[in-house]
Structures are given as C-alpha cells and as structure tokens.
Amino acid sequence: MSAFINVSADKFFIVIMQTQHLSEQELLRREKLAELIMMGIEPYPAPLYPVNSNSAYIKEKFSEEKKTDFADVCLAGRIMSVRDMGKANFAVIQDAHGRIQLYIRRDDICPGEDKSLYDIVWKKLLDIGDIIGIKGYVFITKTGETSVHVKELTLLAKSLRPLPIVKEAEGQTFDAVTDPEFKYRQRYADLIINPSVKEVFLKRTKLINSIREFLNTREALEVDTPVLQAIPGGAAAKPFITHHNALDVPFYLRIANELYLKRLIVGGFDWVYEFSRNFRNEGMDRTHNPEFTILEFYVAYKDYLWMMETTEQLLEKAAMDVCGSTDVPVNDKTISFKAPYKRISIYDAIKEYTGFDVSKMNEEHLRSACKQMHVEVDKTMGKGKLIDAIFGAKCEQHFIQPTFIIDYPVEMSPLTKKHRSERGLVERFELIVNGKEIANAYSELNDPIDQRERFEEQAKLMERGDDEAMYIDYDFLRALEYGMPPTSGIGFGIDRICMLLTNQPSIQDVLLFPQMRPEKIQE
RNA sequence: GACUCCGUAGCUCAGCUGGUAGAGCUACUGACUCUUAAUCAGUAGGUCCAGGGUUCGAGUCCCUGCGGGGUCACCA
C-alpha cells in the first residue's frame, strides 16, 4: 500500500481516539473503515459508477422471456437489510426508485481461491446503510421475488452511523421511527427509512408542477421579485427584520409579493405569477411555519368572479394530477375539489353560525357583539379586524368542502377594489377548505387616490398599536398613478393545499426541513 | 407567549406505592449456498435529557432549565 493509504489509516486511528463519546456501534464502523483502507479499498471512491438500471424498472419490466435484456444490469443503492445464509445471502438495497433484493453467493463474487471479498469485506466490513454498486443478472427466486444475482460488488460510500432499522411484513411495519423530532431534524434519515415520506414530497413536487403547467398553458409569465424589501407590504403580518451592512439600512424579509406583482401589471404584463417564499414572525403550529410558500398571480382585465372559476379549474386539475381524482381523502372525510364550489358572503356566514347580523354594525356595536359571542378582542382592533375575528372564531372551522367566502368589509381589505354594487364591501373572496383558508383573492384596487386613503387608514391603525397594519408604500402608489388596468389577483397557500392533497395533519410533514429550535449537537 | 403531556441502549418500548437498569430488533462471535420481520446458539451495549433539592437510598418524588408533541392565542 502507498504511504497515502497509511497516512489515511493513521488519521482514522486519531479519529477513533478522539471520539470517545461515540457509541459502540459508531466506533466499530470507524474501525471497519480503517480496515477497508488498509486492505486497499477506497471507502469513498471518486469515479462515476456506470449505473444502467434501477430497482423499480427491473421489478416492473423483468420477466423470464426477457431475461437476456437483464443479463448485465448495474445498479447502486444503500444496503437496507441482509439475511445471511452462510456462503450465500440475501440483501436488500434501496435506490431512488425503491428497493430490490440481491442474491450474493460467495463463489460468484469470489470465483478464485481468494474468498476475502466475501468473507471479510462483504460479511464483516460492510453494514446496513453503506452504499454499494453491483453488477449481475436478474432472476426470480423460488419464493417469487425478482432479485439481482450479484457477480460484482463495489463499495461506493461507507456509512459511519447506524441507521434505525424498520422492518416490514405483510403490510405491517415494525419499530417504525415516529418520533417527530427525529423525523424533522434528520429528514435525510427519515427519507431513507420511511418510504411513505418520500411519496409525500414527490406529490408536493407534482402539485407545484401541475400548477405551473396550468399557468404556463394560459401564457402566464413566471417572475422573481425581491425577498429583501425596504417596506414589507402586501399583507397584514409581523415581518422578520434584517440589516444590509453596505447600505446600512434595515431590510425586511418579504411577508408577501403582492405589491411587486401588481407593479408588473402596471408595467404591461397581462398575467404574472410567482411561487413566493414568505416569512412571517409569528407563532408556529401545525398549520404555520415561519417561512412558507404562497403562489400569487395577477391577471389584467379580470375580476374576482372570473378568479373564482379559474381557482376551481386550477384545484380540480391539481387534485387530478396529484391524487388521480377530484375526491380526496382527508382524515375520515372526503373532500371534493370538483367545480363549482359553494359561495357565501362573510356576513351571511356570520349570521348562519352566530345569529348576529353584523352588516350594519359600527365598531362599538361590533365590540359588544363580540363580547356576547365570547370572541376575544383588544383595543387595537378596528372594524375589519373585529369582523375577521368573529369569522375566524365561529365560522371558519365549519366549512369543510371548498367554499368561497365573498364580499368582505372594506376595513379589512386595504388593497381591494370597492364592490361594484354593495356599499361598504369590497370584491374579495377567501377559499376555505377543511376549516382552513387556502386562498385569498380580490379584484385589485387600482384607484391610486383610494389606495392612498386606505394606506392612510392603515397608518392610523398602526398608531393605535396594530403591529400588523400596513406601511404606506409610496413607490407602489407612484406605480398606480401611472395607471393599472383592472386586475384580479390571488394567493394560494401551497403548503396547506399540499397538506390536503397528501392527507398530512401537520405543515411540518409537507416541508422537507420544517423550522425547529436550533439543536445543540455535542461533538 | 400560556397550559398540558413526553424525554430510559443505535431503533421500538417495559421499568408498580422510591431499593444498585430490562426485552425485542440492531451490533459482535459462531452455524447454515433460494431467504424475506430468515432461523439457531452465545456475547456486548446505558451521563435513565441537564442541573439542583428531598431521602439512608431517585429512572421513579419536588424545583429550574433544555428539547419535542398536543391544545389555545396570533396568523396563512
């Protein structure tokens, strides 16, 4: 062996000596690593491995008649289990497409006198979790399982950390790792050991692709707008604040991209969209992560009635593309995304579930009505927020099937165009599914003078102590003064739609890396 | 942020009214050339989340902290 190898081996002894906090099994794997190196086997080889197949393809396509097509397969994956029969054994490897059984016979991988590749390398030095490449031919075992008869075996990456072992038989799972902290912090391990987790994230990508396709076939233009904003606009929310050193100014992480997309409508695009990662400095729970994804799009010369129909079409397609049906199981219920969806005004919804007619109430009356309904309020809340509070507390949870809540009071919608016929209302809808808001849309306010007044109202709320009231964005007003066509816009909560279509109870289950308190890792 | 439950071996979990820590899987040693939760025999593996307190004695009781789940509040 070369000096290089010896130096490496010394290095590994140092590693072993210095890591006394390691478990017995971790130490053992480091010793195996050092042994492999001393045998001249590179545990982390550089050259590409010439994979020509995968587990799913083999299991789907192989048959006895076609076996000549499978006489020379090369695939790679992680060792998930080994059943040792002495001079032969069965192992299962997992690649990106699934799992497949290997049949490894000593005299096949060691045709000569030297049996060390099998007896020492394979049986002693390789472990569950290691990534290997194999070459061989496909066959079906006596018990009917499509397998690869291995002729050649290559170590591609040694695993130093024991993987939790989850076993399965007849659809039953044993010792599944269900600890949420483990799953969310070590998603990489969760993905390896729980195949159903991978399914969820494949569906998430399908959902986003489906929506993108829906929009692109309608000639919508995907754009990027700033995440770092000097004025966090477009929503009522508490922002994260950060600082730009060179400019020495504060910046906010965006809470919404709405005002930027509308600037682009002013600029002459007819239909723009963006999957916007938004950041809100608020509480976290099973439906809220500090950063989350909203798809917003804005379409010139349309109104919120058109938008309701478009929403129905988009969700119908998304459900079909992701679930293969417009009927989607959620918990013990079935939710139908088949158009059309029920429409009800927010005032009617409140009347239906509380008996109160709040449509003609002033702020004082609303306040006492809230008291009677046991809805918690505080002094900073204006009329709009009071109505929103009643709806949120008493109505929202009752709407399980997709329902458009329409025609909101003007006070709670500072960016929305006034209703064409109803005084005091705006042309807005929220789509509620399974008791949660998943979309919010309106006929956009394009009257720059009205918009300036609405911003000024928000400024007054801010003075009252409402820390979610909107800042006045003078550049946005300047844009509107050039003239924005009548426009309808919408924002979809992508994470929540994903929760529905994958039947997951928590937003953390549809985010690959949900936000967690920083972990203190001892080294 | 409030309330509440939880934290024991690499993993899943036992551990009663306080008495020196237990199983299965994994790992290790050995047997077995078509097994599949492979099987069989043997062995090892622990800062009981951390720090205090009560006690002759704490995994167990009390307090504080850390981390996580759930419910509520805020919100999408």
Coordinates of C-alpha atoms (C1' of nucleotides) in Angstrom, one line a residue:
Chain A
M1 CA 0.0 0.0 0.0
S2 CA 1.1 3.5 -0.6
A3 CA 2.1 6.0 2.0
F4 CA -1.0 7.9 1.3
I5 CA -3.1 5.0 2.5
N6 CA -1.1 4.6 5.7
V7 CA -1.4 8.3 6.4
S8 CA -5.2 8.0 6.0
A9 CA -5.2 5.0 8.3
D10 CA -3.3 6.9 11.0
K11 CA -5.8 9.7 10.6
F12 CA -8.6 7.3 11.2
F13 CA -7.0 6.0 14.4
I14 CA -6.8 9.6 15.5
V15 CA -10.4 9.9 14.8
I16 CA -11.2 6.8 16.8
M17 CA -9.1 8.0 19.7
Q18 CA -10.6 11.5 19.8
T19 CA -14.3 10.4 19.6
Q20 CA -14.9 8.7 22.9
H21 CA -18.4 9.9 23.1
L22 CA -19.3 7.7 20.1
S23 CA -21.4 4.7 20.7
E24 CA -20.0 1.2 20.5
Q25 CA -21.6 0.7 17.0
E26 CA -20.2 4.0 15.7
L27 CA -16.7 3.2 16.9
L28 CA -16.9 -0.2 15.3
R29 CA -17.8 1.3 11.9
R30 CA -14.8 3.6 12.1
E31 CA -12.6 0.6 12.8
K32 CA -14.1 -1.1 9.8
L33 CA -13.4 2.0 7.7
A34 CA -9.8 1.9 8.7
E35 CA -9.6 -1.8 7.9
L36 CA -11.1 -1.3 4.5
I37 CA -8.5 1.4 3.8
M38 CA -5.7 -1.0 4.9
M39 CA -7.0 -3.6 2.5
G40 CA -6.6 -1.0 -0.2
I41 CA -10.3 -0.5 -0.7
E42 CA -11.2 3.2 -1.2
P43 CA -14.3 3.7 1.0
Y44 CA -15.3 6.9 -0.9
P45 CA -14.2 6.4 -4.5
A46 CA -14.2 9.3 -6.9
P47 CA -15.0 7.8 -10.4
L48 CA -18.6 7.7 -11.6
Y49 CA -20.4 4.4 -11.2
P50 CA -21.9 3.2 -14.5
V51 CA -25.4 2.6 -13.3
N52 CA -27.6 1.3 -16.2
S53 CA -30.8 0.3 -14.4
N54 CA -32.8 0.8 -11.2
S55 CA -34.9 -1.2 -8.8
A56 CA -38.3 -0.1 -10.0
Y57 CA -37.5 -0.6 -13.7
I58 CA -36.3 -4.1 -13.0
K59 CA -39.2 -5.1 -10.8
E60 CA -41.7 -3.7 -13.3
K61 CA -40.2 -4.9 -16.6
F62 CA -38.4 -8.2 -15.8
S63 CA -39.9 -11.5 -17.0
E64 CA -38.4 -14.9 -17.8
E65 CA -38.9 -14.3 -21.5
K66 CA -36.9 -11.0 -21.4
K67 CA -34.1 -12.3 -19.2
T68 CA -31.5 -11.7 -21.9
D69 CA -32.2 -8.0 -21.6
F70 CA -31.4 -8.2 -17.9
A71 CA -28.3 -10.3 -18.1
D72 CA -26.0 -7.4 -17.3
V73 CA -27.5 -4.9 -15.0
C74 CA -25.6 -2.4 -13.0
L75 CA -27.2 -0.5 -10.2
A76 CA -26.4 1.2 -6.9
G77 CA -28.0 1.9 -3.7
R78 CA -28.0 1.7 0.1
I79 CA -27.9 -1.7 1.9
M80 CA -31.1 -1.9 3.9
S81 CA -31.1 -5.4 5.2
V82 CA -29.0 -8.6 5.0
R83 CA -30.2 -12.2 5.5
D84 CA -27.1 -14.3 5.9
M85 CA -27.2 -18.0 4.8
G86 CA -23.6 -18.8 5.3
K87 CA -21.9 -19.0 1.9
A88 CA -24.7 -17.1 0.3
N89 CA -27.0 -14.4 1.4
F90 CA -29.8 -12.1 0.5
A91 CA -29.6 -8.4 0.9
V92 CA -31.9 -5.6 0.0
I93 CA -30.7 -2.3 -1.4
Q94 CA -32.6 0.9 -1.8
D95 CA -32.1 3.3 -4.7
A96 CA -34.0 6.4 -5.6
H97 CA -36.8 4.3 -7.1
G98 CA -37.4 1.8 -4.4
R99 CA -35.9 -1.4 -3.1
I100 CA -34.7 -4.6 -4.7
Q101 CA -33.3 -7.9 -3.3
L102 CA -29.8 -9.0 -4.1
Y103 CA -28.6 -12.6 -4.1
I104 CA -24.9 -12.7 -3.2
R105 CA -23.1 -16.1 -3.4
R106 CA -19.6 -16.4 -2.2
D107 CA -18.3 -18.4 -5.2
D108 CA -19.9 -16.0 -7.6
I109 CA -18.3 -12.8 -6.3
C110 CA -15.1 -14.7 -5.4
P111 CA -14.5 -17.1 -8.3
G112 CA -10.9 -17.8 -7.4
E113 CA -9.1 -19.1 -4.3
D114 CA -9.2 -15.8 -2.5
K115 CA -12.5 -15.5 -0.7
S116 CA -11.7 -12.4 1.2
L117 CA -14.1 -10.1 -0.7
Y118 CA -17.0 -12.2 0.5
D119 CA -15.8 -13.5 3.9
I120 CA -14.1 -10.3 5.1
V121 CA -15.3 -7.3 3.0
W122 CA -18.9 -8.2 2.5
K123 CA -19.7 -10.2 5.6
K124 CA -17.5 -8.3 8.1
L125 CA -16.8 -4.8 6.9
L126 CA -19.9 -3.7 5.1
D127 CA -23.0 -2.7 7.1
I128 CA -26.6 -1.7 6.7
G129 CA -26.5 1.9 5.5
D130 CA -23.5 1.5 3.3
I131 CA -23.9 2.5 -0.4
I132 CA -22.7 -0.1 -2.8
G133 CA -22.8 -0.7 -6.6
I134 CA -23.5 -4.1 -8.0
K135 CA -23.4 -5.8 -11.4
G136 CA -25.2 -9.1 -12.2
Y137 CA -28.2 -10.6 -13.8
V138 CA -31.9 -10.5 -12.8
F139 CA -33.8 -13.7 -11.8
I140 CA -36.8 -14.7 -9.8
T141 CA -36.3 -16.7 -6.6
K142 CA -38.1 -19.8 -5.6
T143 CA -40.4 -17.7 -3.5
G144 CA -41.1 -15.4 -6.5
E145 CA -39.2 -12.3 -5.7
T146 CA -37.4 -10.5 -8.5
S147 CA -33.8 -10.3 -7.5
V148 CA -30.3 -9.5 -8.8
H149 CA -27.8 -12.3 -8.8
V150 CA -24.7 -10.4 -8.0
K151 CA -21.4 -11.0 -9.9
E152 CA -19.5 -7.9 -8.9
L153 CA -19.7 -5.7 -5.8
T154 CA -18.2 -2.3 -5.2
L155 CA -18.2 -0.1 -2.1
L156 CA -19.3 3.4 -3.1
A157 CA -19.7 5.0 0.3
K158 CA -19.2 3.7 3.8
S159 CA -21.8 4.7 6.4
L160 CA -20.5 5.6 9.9
R161 CA -23.8 6.0 11.7
P162 CA -26.2 3.1 12.3
L163 CA -29.5 3.6 10.7
P164 CA -32.7 2.9 12.6
I165 CA -34.0 -0.4 11.3
V166 CA -37.6 -0.5 10.3
K167 CA -38.9 -3.9 9.3
E168 CA -41.9 -4.8 7.3
A169 CA -44.0 -7.9 6.7
E170 CA -47.4 -8.3 5.0
G171 CA -48.0 -4.6 5.0
Q172 CA -47.3 -4.3 8.7
T173 CA -44.4 -2.1 9.9
F174 CA -42.3 -2.9 12.9
D175 CA -40.3 -0.5 15.0
A176 CA -41.2 2.5 12.7
V177 CA -39.4 5.7 13.8
T178 CA -42.3 8.0 14.6
D179 CA -40.5 10.5 16.8
P180 CA -41.3 13.8 15.2
E181 CA -38.2 15.4 16.4
F182 CA -36.1 12.8 14.7
K183 CA -38.1 12.9 11.5
Y184 CA -37.9 16.7 11.2
R185 CA -34.4 17.3 12.3
Q186 CA -32.9 14.4 10.4
R187 CA -35.1 14.4 7.4
Y188 CA -32.3 12.7 5.4
A189 CA -32.7 9.6 7.7
D190 CA -36.4 9.8 7.7
L191 CA -36.4 9.7 3.9
I192 CA -34.2 6.6 3.9
I193 CA -36.2 4.6 6.4
N194 CA -39.8 5.7 5.7
P195 CA -40.7 5.3 2.1
S196 CA -44.1 6.9 2.6
V197 CA -42.3 10.2 3.5
K198 CA -40.7 10.3 0.0
E199 CA -44.2 9.8 -1.5
V200 CA -45.4 12.9 0.2
F201 CA -42.6 15.0 -1.2
L202 CA -43.0 13.6 -4.7
K203 CA -46.6 14.6 -4.5
R204 CA -45.6 18.1 -3.4
T205 CA -43.5 18.5 -6.5
K206 CA -46.3 17.1 -8.6
L207 CA -48.6 19.7 -7.2
I208 CA -46.2 22.6 -8.0
N209 CA -45.6 21.2 -11.5
S210 CA -49.3 20.9 -12.0
I211 CA -50.0 24.5 -11.1
R212 CA -47.1 25.7 -13.1
E213 CA -48.4 23.8 -16.1
F214 CA -51.9 25.2 -15.6
L215 CA -50.5 28.7 -15.6
N216 CA -47.9 28.3 -18.4
T217 CA -50.5 26.8 -20.8
R218 CA -52.5 30.0 -20.2
E219 CA -49.4 32.1 -21.1
A220 CA -48.9 33.3 -17.6
L221 CA -45.3 34.6 -17.0
E222 CA -43.3 33.3 -14.1
V223 CA -41.3 36.1 -12.4
D224 CA -39.0 36.7 -9.5
T225 CA -39.4 39.6 -7.2
P226 CA -37.4 40.8 -4.2
V227 CA -37.3 38.8 -1.0
L228 CA -35.5 41.6 0.8
Q229 CA -37.8 44.6 0.9
A230 CA -37.4 48.0 2.4
I231 CA -41.1 48.1 3.1
P232 CA -42.8 44.8 3.9
G233 CA -46.1 45.1 2.1
G234 CA -49.0 43.2 0.7
A235 CA -50.3 41.5 3.8
A236 CA -51.1 42.1 7.5
A237 CA -48.3 40.3 9.3
K238 CA -45.3 40.8 11.5
P239 CA -42.1 40.7 9.5
F240 CA -38.6 39.4 10.2
I241 CA -36.1 42.3 10.1
T242 CA -32.5 42.1 8.9
H243 CA -29.8 44.6 8.1
H244 CA -27.8 45.4 5.0
N245 CA -24.3 46.3 6.0
A246 CA -23.0 48.2 2.9
L247 CA -26.1 50.3 2.7
D248 CA -26.5 50.5 6.4
V249 CA -30.3 50.2 6.2
P250 CA -32.8 47.7 7.6
F251 CA -34.5 45.3 5.3
Y252 CA -37.5 43.1 5.9
L253 CA -37.9 39.6 4.6
R254 CA -41.0 39.7 2.5
I255 CA -44.4 38.8 4.0
A256 CA -45.9 38.9 0.5
N257 CA -45.0 39.7 -3.0
E258 CA -48.4 41.2 -4.0
L259 CA -47.3 44.8 -4.4
Y260 CA -44.4 43.8 -6.7
L261 CA -46.5 41.6 -8.9
K262 CA -49.0 44.5 -9.3
R263 CA -46.2 46.8 -10.3
L264 CA -45.5 44.3 -13.1
I265 CA -49.2 44.6 -14.2
V266 CA -48.6 48.3 -14.4
G267 CA -45.5 47.6 -16.4
G268 CA -47.7 45.9 -19.1
F269 CA -47.6 42.1 -18.4
D270 CA -51.1 40.6 -18.5
W271 CA -50.6 37.6 -16.3
V272 CA -47.7 37.2 -13.8
Y273 CA -47.1 34.6 -11.2
E274 CA -44.5 33.7 -8.6
F275 CA -44.1 30.9 -6.1
S276 CA -43.2 33.2 -3.2
R277 CA -41.4 32.1 -0.1
N278 CA -42.8 34.4 2.5
F279 CA -41.6 34.9 6.1
R280 CA -43.8 35.9 9.0
N281 CA -42.5 36.4 12.5
E282 CA -45.4 34.8 14.3
G283 CA -46.3 31.7 16.2
M284 CA -45.7 28.2 14.9
D285 CA -48.1 25.3 15.0
R286 CA -49.4 22.5 12.8
T287 CA -50.5 25.0 10.1
H288 CA -47.9 27.6 10.4
N289 CA -44.1 27.6 9.6
P290 CA -42.1 30.9 9.8
E291 CA -41.3 30.5 6.1
F292 CA -44.0 29.2 3.8
T293 CA -44.9 29.2 0.1
I294 CA -47.7 31.2 -1.5
L295 CA -48.4 31.1 -5.1
E296 CA -49.6 34.5 -6.2
F297 CA -50.9 35.5 -9.6
Y298 CA -52.3 38.6 -11.1
V299 CA -54.3 38.9 -14.3
A300 CA -55.2 42.1 -16.1
Y301 CA -58.7 42.9 -17.2
K302 CA -60.3 40.2 -14.9
D303 CA -62.3 40.4 -11.7
Y304 CA -62.8 38.2 -8.7
L305 CA -65.8 36.4 -10.3
W306 CA -63.5 35.2 -13.1
M307 CA -60.9 34.3 -10.4
M308 CA -63.4 32.0 -8.6
E309 CA -63.9 30.0 -11.8
T310 CA -60.1 29.9 -12.5
T311 CA -59.5 28.8 -8.9
E312 CA -61.9 25.9 -9.3
Q313 CA -60.2 24.8 -12.6
L314 CA -56.8 25.0 -11.1
L315 CA -57.7 23.0 -8.0
E316 CA -59.6 20.4 -10.0
K317 CA -56.6 19.8 -12.1
A318 CA -54.2 19.8 -9.2
A319 CA -56.3 17.2 -7.4
M320 CA -56.4 15.0 -10.5
D321 CA -52.7 15.4 -11.2
V322 CA -51.7 14.6 -7.6
C323 CA -54.3 12.2 -6.4
G324 CA -55.8 10.9 -9.7
S325 CA -59.3 12.0 -8.5
T326 CA -61.2 15.1 -7.5
D327 CA -62.3 13.3 -4.4
V328 CA -59.5 13.5 -1.9
P329 CA -59.5 11.7 1.5
V330 CA -58.6 14.0 4.4
N331 CA -58.7 12.3 7.8
D332 CA -62.0 10.5 7.9
K333 CA -63.7 12.8 5.4
T334 CA -63.7 13.0 1.7
I335 CA -63.2 16.5 0.1
S336 CA -64.4 17.1 -3.4
F337 CA -62.4 19.5 -5.5
K338 CA -64.9 19.1 -8.3
A339 CA -66.2 22.5 -9.5
P340 CA -68.3 24.5 -8.8
Y341 CA -67.7 25.5 -5.1
K342 CA -70.3 26.9 -2.8
R343 CA -70.3 30.8 -2.4
I344 CA -71.4 32.6 0.7
S345 CA -70.9 36.2 1.9
I346 CA -69.0 36.7 5.1
Y347 CA -72.0 38.5 6.7
D348 CA -74.3 35.6 5.8
A349 CA -71.7 33.1 7.1
I350 CA -71.6 35.0 10.4
K351 CA -75.4 35.2 10.5
E352 CA -75.6 31.5 9.9
Y353 CA -73.3 30.4 12.6
T354 CA -73.8 33.1 15.3
G355 CA -77.3 34.5 14.6
F356 CA -75.8 38.0 14.6
D357 CA -76.3 40.4 11.7
V358 CA -73.1 42.4 11.8
S359 CA -73.6 44.0 8.4
K360 CA -74.9 47.3 9.7
M361 CA -73.0 47.4 13.0
N362 CA -70.5 50.2 13.8
E363 CA -67.3 49.5 15.8
E364 CA -69.0 49.9 19.1
H365 CA -71.8 47.5 18.3
L366 CA -69.4 45.0 17.0
R367 CA -67.3 45.2 20.1
S368 CA -70.3 44.3 22.3
A369 CA -71.4 41.6 19.9
C370 CA -68.0 40.0 20.2
K371 CA -68.4 40.1 23.9
Q372 CA -71.7 38.3 23.7
M373 CA -70.2 35.7 21.4
H374 CA -67.2 35.2 23.7
V375 CA -64.9 36.3 20.9
E376 CA -61.6 37.7 22.3
V377 CA -60.8 41.2 21.1
D378 CA -58.4 44.0 22.0
K379 CA -58.4 47.8 21.8
T380 CA -56.2 48.0 18.7
M381 CA -58.7 46.2 16.5
G382 CA -60.7 48.2 14.1
K383 CA -64.0 47.2 12.5
G384 CA -62.4 45.0 9.9
K385 CA -60.3 43.0 12.4
L386 CA -63.4 42.6 14.6
I387 CA -65.4 41.0 11.8
D388 CA -62.4 38.9 10.9
A389 CA -62.1 37.7 14.5
I390 CA -65.8 36.6 14.6
F391 CA -65.5 34.8 11.4
G392 CA -62.2 33.1 12.5
A393 CA -63.6 32.0 15.8
K394 CA -67.1 31.0 14.9
C395 CA -67.4 30.2 11.2
E396 CA -64.2 29.2 9.5
Q397 CA -64.0 25.7 11.0
H398 CA -67.4 24.7 9.7
F399 CA -66.5 24.9 6.1
I400 CA -65.1 21.5 5.2
Q401 CA -65.9 21.3 1.4
P402 CA -64.3 24.0 -0.7
T403 CA -66.3 27.2 -0.1
F404 CA -65.8 30.8 -1.3
I405 CA -66.4 33.3 1.4
I406 CA -67.1 36.5 -0.5
D407 CA -67.6 40.3 -0.2
Y408 CA -65.6 41.4 2.8
P409 CA -66.0 44.7 4.6
V410 CA -63.7 47.4 3.2
E411 CA -61.9 48.0 6.5
M412 CA -60.2 44.6 6.5
S413 CA -59.1 44.8 2.8
P414 CA -56.9 47.8 2.2
L415 CA -55.7 46.6 -1.2
T416 CA -59.1 45.6 -2.6
K417 CA -61.4 47.3 -5.0
K418 CA -64.7 48.5 -3.7
H419 CA -67.7 46.4 -4.5
R420 CA -69.5 47.2 -7.8
S421 CA -72.9 47.4 -6.1
E422 CA -72.7 46.9 -2.3
R423 CA -71.7 49.9 -0.3
G424 CA -69.1 49.2 2.5
L425 CA -67.9 46.0 0.9
V426 CA -65.0 45.0 -1.3
E427 CA -64.7 42.4 -4.1
R428 CA -62.8 39.8 -2.3
F429 CA -63.0 36.1 -1.6
E430 CA -61.3 33.6 0.6
L431 CA -61.4 29.9 -0.2
I432 CA -61.9 27.7 2.9
V433 CA -61.3 24.0 2.7
N434 CA -61.3 21.7 5.7
G435 CA -61.9 24.7 8.0
K436 CA -58.7 26.5 6.8
E437 CA -58.1 29.3 4.5
I438 CA -56.2 28.1 1.4
A439 CA -56.6 31.1 -0.9
N440 CA -57.3 34.8 -0.8
A441 CA -58.2 36.8 -3.8
Y442 CA -59.7 40.1 -5.0
S443 CA -60.5 42.5 -7.7
E444 CA -57.4 44.6 -7.2
L445 CA -57.7 48.2 -6.1
N446 CA -56.3 50.3 -8.9
D447 CA -57.6 53.7 -8.0
P448 CA -54.4 55.5 -6.7
I449 CA -56.3 58.1 -4.7
D450 CA -58.4 55.5 -3.0
Q451 CA -55.3 53.4 -2.4
R452 CA -53.5 56.3 -0.7
E453 CA -56.5 56.8 1.6
R454 CA -56.6 53.1 2.5
F455 CA -52.9 53.2 3.3
E456 CA -53.5 56.3 5.5
E457 CA -56.2 54.3 7.4
Q458 CA -53.7 51.6 7.9
A459 CA -51.2 54.1 9.3
K460 CA -53.8 55.2 11.8
L461 CA -54.3 51.6 12.9
M462 CA -50.5 51.3 13.3
E463 CA -50.5 54.4 15.6
R464 CA -53.2 52.7 17.6
G465 CA -50.8 49.8 18.2
D466 CA -51.8 47.4 15.5
D467 CA -48.4 45.9 14.7
E468 CA -49.7 44.1 11.6
A469 CA -51.1 47.2 9.9
M470 CA -49.6 48.0 6.5
Y471 CA -46.9 50.5 5.9
I472 CA -47.5 53.2 3.3
D473 CA -45.6 52.2 0.2
Y474 CA -45.2 55.4 -1.8
D475 CA -43.4 53.7 -4.7
F476 CA -46.4 51.4 -5.1
L477 CA -48.7 54.5 -5.1
R478 CA -46.5 56.1 -7.8
A479 CA -46.8 52.9 -9.9
L480 CA -50.6 53.0 -9.5
E481 CA -50.7 56.7 -10.6
Y482 CA -49.3 55.6 -14.0
G483 CA -52.4 53.5 -14.3
M484 CA -53.0 49.8 -13.6
P485 CA -55.6 48.0 -15.7
P486 CA -58.5 46.4 -13.8
T487 CA -56.9 43.3 -12.4
S488 CA -57.7 40.3 -10.3
G489 CA -55.2 38.6 -8.1
I490 CA -55.0 35.6 -5.8
G491 CA -52.6 33.9 -3.3
F492 CA -52.7 30.2 -2.7
G493 CA -51.3 28.6 0.4
I494 CA -49.2 25.9 -1.3
D495 CA -48.2 24.2 1.9
R496 CA -51.8 23.9 3.0
I497 CA -53.1 22.7 -0.3
C498 CA -50.3 20.1 -0.2
M499 CA -51.4 19.0 3.3
L500 CA -54.9 18.4 1.9
L501 CA -53.8 16.5 -1.2
T502 CA -51.4 14.3 0.7
N503 CA -53.6 13.9 3.8
Q504 CA -51.0 15.1 6.2
P505 CA -52.1 16.6 9.5
S506 CA -49.1 19.0 10.0
I507 CA -47.4 21.5 7.9
Q508 CA -44.1 20.0 9.1
D509 CA -45.0 16.9 7.2
V510 CA -45.1 18.7 3.9
L511 CA -41.9 20.7 4.4
L512 CA -38.6 18.9 3.9
F513 CA -37.0 20.9 6.6
P514 CA -39.5 22.4 8.9
Q515 CA -38.2 25.2 11.2
M516 CA -37.1 23.9 14.6
R517 CA -35.3 25.4 17.5
P518 CA -31.5 25.3 16.8
E519 CA -30.2 22.0 18.0
K520 CA -27.2 21.8 20.3
I521 CA -25.1 19.0 18.8
Q522 CA -22.3 17.7 21.1
E523 CA -19.1 16.9 19.3
Chain B
rG1 C1' -46.3 33.5 24.6
rA2 C1' -49.9 30.3 28.1
rC3 C1' -51.5 25.5 29.5
rU4 C1' -50.6 20.2 29.2
rC5 C1' -48.1 15.6 28.0
rC6 C1' -43.4 13.4 26.9
rG7 C1' -37.6 12.6 27.1
rU8 C1' -34.6 5.2 29.6
rA9 C1' -29.2 1.1 24.7
rG10 C1' -28.2 2.9 17.6
rC11 C1' -34.1 1.9 17.0
rU12 C1' -39.1 0.5 19.2
rC13 C1' -40.5 0.3 24.1
rA14 C1' -41.0 -2.0 29.6
rG15 C1' -39.5 -0.5 34.4
rC16 C1' -45.7 -0.8 40.1
rU17 C1' -46.7 2.8 46.2
rG18 C1' -38.6 5.2 45.8
rG19 C1' -34.3 -0.2 46.9
rU20 C1' -27.7 -0.8 42.5
rA21 C1' -31.3 -0.9 34.8
rG22 C1' -34.8 -4.9 31.3
rA23 C1' -36.9 -7.1 26.4
rG24 C1' -37.1 -7.4 21.0
rC25 C1' -34.6 -5.5 16.8
rU26 C1' -29.7 -3.6 15.5
rA27 C1' -24.3 -4.7 16.6
rC28 C1' -20.5 -8.5 17.8
rU29 C1' -18.7 -14.2 17.8
rG30 C1' -20.2 -18.8 15.5
rA31 C1' -23.5 -22.4 12.3
rC32 C1' -26.2 -22.5 7.6
rU33 C1' -25.3 -21.7 -0.8
rC34 C1' -33.2 -19.6 -2.5
rU35 C1' -34.0 -16.3 2.4
rU36 C1' -37.5 -12.4 3.2
rA37 C1' -39.7 -9.2 10.5
rA38 C1' -34.8 -15.6 7.8
rU39 C1' -33.6 -19.2 11.7
rC40 C1' -30.4 -21.2 15.7
rA41 C1' -26.5 -20.7 19.8
rG42 C1' -23.6 -17.2 22.5
rU43 C1' -21.7 -12.0 23.8
rA44 C1' -21.6 -6.9 24.3
rG45 C1' -24.0 -2.4 24.6
rG46 C1' -26.7 2.9 29.3
rU47 C1' -24.3 10.7 31.6
rC48 C1' -32.1 6.8 32.5
rC49 C1' -32.3 15.0 28.6
rA50 C1' -29.3 18.6 32.0
rG51 C1' -28.7 20.9 36.9
rG52 C1' -30.3 21.4 41.8
rG53 C1' -33.4 19.5 46.0
rU54 C1' -36.0 15.8 49.4
rU55 C1' -34.2 10.9 51.2
rC56 C1' -30.0 6.2 54.3
rG57 C1' -31.1 5.5 49.0
rA58 C1' -34.0 8.8 43.0
rG59 C1' -35.0 6.4 36.2
rU60 C1' -39.2 6.9 39.8
rC61 C1' -40.9 12.4 44.2
rC62 C1' -40.2 18.2 44.1
rC63 C1' -37.9 22.7 41.6
rU64 C1' -35.4 25.0 37.5
rG65 C1' -33.6 24.7 32.6
rC66 C1' -33.2 22.4 27.6
rG67 C1' -35.7 19.8 23.5
rG68 C1' -40.2 17.8 21.3
rG69 C1' -45.7 16.8 20.7
rG70 C1' -50.7 18.5 21.6
rU71 C1' -54.3 22.4 22.8
rC72 C1' -55.0 27.7 23.0
rA73 C1' -53.5 32.8 21.5
rC74 C1' -51.5 35.4 16.8
rC75 C1' -51.9 34.2 11.7
rA76 C1' -51.7 31.8 6.0

